[in-house]
Amino acid sequence: MPSVVYALRRDEIWHWYKKAWRRSLWPFHAFLLVMPLGLICLLRREMDVASIVEGGMLGILACGVMIAYPQMRYRSEVRTLILDERGVRGVRGKTDYFVEWAKIARVEQQDGYLVITERKLNAFIIPMRAFASEEEKAAFLDFAENRISQGI
């Protein structure tokens, strides 16, 4: 069974998040900026400067939390990912977790990373430096892609 051992750095999490933001997360941030503004103006039934400033500040705070959350959840511990017929098993320190293939949305190479994305948008972000060779990376990727395409 293919496996990989790696540790992500905080700057790699930030780099990946910036790329994900450009690709697909920006609409969520736009909504988080506009929604509190509209909600406050609607509840107060007026669109004065105080409502706009308060709504804007709440929107900025919500976006800041969304940006900071992956950084806060980050753990620098070494991780081991093991792929098998049932899914992806991850081990980080004393934490052991498992995700079935049916819950994996896609596996792809993105900007120097191999990314295994769950349907609920969590992701395993594996830096290419984690693989000893191009062949090892290709075998890992092929195994994962085959399981997803088979709908296992």
Short mmCIF file of C-alpha atoms in Angstrom, two decimals:
data_model
loop_
_atom_site.label_atom_id
_atom_site.label_comp_id
_atom_site.label_asym_id
_atom_site.label_seq_id
_atom_site.Cartn_x
_atom_site.Cartn_y
_atom_site.Cartn_z
CA MET A 1 0.00 0.00 0.00
CA PRO A 2 1.35 3.44 -0.89
CA SER A 3 2.30 5.68 2.00
CA VAL A 4 4.09 8.96 2.58
CA VAL A 5 5.65 10.58 5.65
CA TYR A 6 5.89 14.36 5.79
CA ALA A 7 5.55 17.49 7.90
CA LEU A 8 3.99 20.67 6.55
CA ARG A 9 5.42 24.05 7.39
CA ARG A 10 3.20 26.99 8.32
CA ASP A 11 4.30 28.91 5.23
CA GLU A 12 3.18 25.97 3.07
CA ILE A 13 -0.29 26.09 4.64
CA TRP A 14 -0.44 29.82 3.95
CA HIS A 15 0.78 29.40 0.35
CA TRP A 16 -1.81 26.68 -0.35
CA TYR A 17 -4.60 28.75 1.23
CA LYS A 18 -3.74 31.75 -0.97
CA LYS A 19 -3.93 29.54 -4.07
CA ALA A 20 -7.22 27.99 -2.89
CA TRP A 21 -8.59 31.48 -2.25
CA ARG A 22 -7.85 32.59 -5.81
CA ARG A 23 -9.26 29.37 -7.22
CA SER A 24 -12.48 28.93 -5.24
CA LEU A 25 -12.67 30.52 -1.77
CA TRP A 26 -13.04 34.18 -2.72
CA PRO A 27 -16.85 33.98 -3.20
CA PHE A 28 -17.20 32.82 0.42
CA HIS A 29 -15.14 35.79 1.59
CA ALA A 30 -17.16 38.17 -0.58
CA PHE A 31 -20.34 36.78 0.99
CA LEU A 32 -18.86 37.14 4.49
CA LEU A 33 -18.05 40.78 3.77
CA VAL A 34 -21.47 41.69 2.35
CA MET A 35 -23.78 39.57 4.52
CA PRO A 36 -23.19 41.33 7.90
CA LEU A 37 -23.45 44.71 6.21
CA GLY A 38 -26.80 43.85 4.65
CA LEU A 39 -28.08 42.14 7.77
CA ILE A 40 -27.30 45.08 10.06
CA CYS A 41 -28.82 47.60 7.64
CA LEU A 42 -31.91 45.39 7.25
CA LEU A 43 -32.37 44.90 11.00
CA ARG A 44 -31.91 48.61 11.74
CA ARG A 45 -34.00 49.57 8.70
CA GLU A 46 -31.56 52.30 7.80
CA MET A 47 -28.33 52.55 5.90
CA ASP A 48 -26.38 55.13 7.85
CA VAL A 49 -22.63 55.45 8.29
CA ALA A 50 -22.66 53.65 11.66
CA SER A 51 -24.47 50.63 10.19
CA ILE A 52 -22.10 50.47 7.23
CA VAL A 53 -19.00 50.72 9.44
CA GLU A 54 -20.31 48.14 11.92
CA GLY A 55 -21.36 45.71 9.18
CA GLY A 56 -18.06 46.20 7.36
CA MET A 57 -16.07 45.56 10.53
CA LEU A 58 -18.04 42.38 11.27
CA GLY A 59 -17.47 41.24 7.69
CA ILE A 60 -13.73 41.87 7.93
CA LEU A 61 -13.64 40.01 11.26
CA ALA A 62 -15.47 37.03 9.72
CA CYS A 63 -13.01 36.93 6.81
CA GLY A 64 -10.09 37.17 9.21
CA VAL A 65 -11.36 34.20 11.19
CA MET A 66 -11.79 32.19 7.99
CA ILE A 67 -8.21 32.99 6.97
CA ALA A 68 -6.75 32.35 10.44
CA TYR A 69 -8.60 29.07 11.06
CA PRO A 70 -6.30 26.80 8.99
CA GLN A 71 -3.29 28.46 10.61
CA MET A 72 -4.71 27.89 14.10
CA ARG A 73 -5.52 24.22 13.38
CA TYR A 74 -2.04 23.64 11.97
CA ARG A 75 0.15 21.13 13.80
CA SER A 76 3.78 20.80 12.78
CA GLU A 77 3.99 17.14 13.73
CA VAL A 78 5.15 14.54 11.24
CA ARG A 79 2.22 12.89 9.47
CA THR A 80 1.95 9.52 7.81
CA LEU A 81 -0.68 8.92 5.14
CA ILE A 82 -1.37 5.34 4.14
CA LEU A 83 -3.62 4.54 1.19
CA ASP A 84 -5.42 1.21 1.13
CA GLU A 85 -8.43 -0.33 -0.58
CA ARG A 86 -10.87 1.27 1.87
CA GLY A 87 -9.51 4.82 2.05
CA VAL A 88 -6.86 7.15 3.46
CA ARG A 89 -5.47 6.54 6.93
CA GLY A 90 -3.59 9.37 8.57
CA VAL A 91 -1.43 9.26 11.66
CA ARG A 92 -0.18 12.41 13.38
CA GLY A 93 1.39 11.91 16.77
CA LYS A 94 -1.15 9.98 18.84
CA THR A 95 -4.00 10.93 16.51
CA ASP A 96 -5.14 8.29 14.03
CA TYR A 97 -7.87 9.13 11.53
CA PHE A 98 -9.46 7.47 8.51
CA VAL A 99 -11.39 8.79 5.49
CA GLU A 100 -13.21 6.38 3.16
CA TRP A 101 -12.69 6.76 -0.60
CA ALA A 102 -16.40 7.57 -0.97
CA LYS A 103 -15.78 10.73 1.08
CA ILE A 104 -12.86 11.87 -1.09
CA ALA A 105 -13.82 14.35 -3.81
CA ARG A 106 -10.55 14.51 -5.75
CA VAL A 107 -6.81 14.01 -5.79
CA GLU A 108 -4.73 16.44 -7.80
CA GLN A 109 -1.37 18.11 -8.16
CA GLN A 110 -1.55 21.82 -7.40
CA ASP A 111 1.33 24.27 -7.30
CA GLY A 112 3.95 21.90 -5.90
CA TYR A 113 1.57 19.92 -3.69
CA LEU A 114 -0.40 16.73 -3.98
CA VAL A 115 -3.83 17.55 -2.54
CA ILE A 116 -6.39 14.97 -1.44
CA THR A 117 -9.65 16.87 -0.92
CA GLU A 118 -12.57 15.50 1.04
CA ARG A 119 -16.15 16.21 -0.05
CA LYS A 120 -16.58 18.42 3.03
CA LEU A 121 -13.58 20.47 1.76
CA ASN A 122 -10.98 19.34 4.29
CA ALA A 123 -7.74 18.46 2.55
CA PHE A 124 -4.54 16.50 2.99
CA ILE A 125 -1.83 18.78 1.58
CA ILE A 126 1.31 16.82 0.75
CA PRO A 127 4.40 18.76 -0.39
CA MET A 128 6.17 17.18 -3.35
CA ARG A 129 9.39 17.10 -1.29
CA ALA A 130 7.76 14.32 0.77
CA PHE A 131 8.24 11.83 -2.07
CA ALA A 132 11.68 10.27 -2.52
CA SER A 133 11.28 10.08 -6.29
CA GLU A 134 9.00 10.98 -9.16
CA GLU A 135 8.10 7.28 -9.44
CA GLU A 136 7.01 7.11 -5.80
CA LYS A 137 4.82 10.19 -6.26
CA ALA A 138 3.32 8.77 -9.48
CA ALA A 139 2.51 5.44 -7.79
CA PHE A 140 0.85 7.24 -4.86
CA LEU A 141 -1.17 9.48 -7.19
CA ASP A 142 -2.17 6.62 -9.51
CA PHE A 143 -3.37 4.47 -6.61
CA ALA A 144 -5.52 7.30 -5.23
CA GLU A 145 -6.92 8.32 -8.62
CA ASN A 146 -7.84 4.71 -9.43
CA ARG A 147 -9.75 4.31 -6.14
CA ILE A 148 -11.66 7.53 -6.69
CA SER A 149 -12.49 6.76 -10.33
CA GLN A 150 -13.79 3.33 -9.31
CA GLY A 151 -16.11 5.01 -6.84
CA ILE A 152 -14.90 2.81 -4.02
#
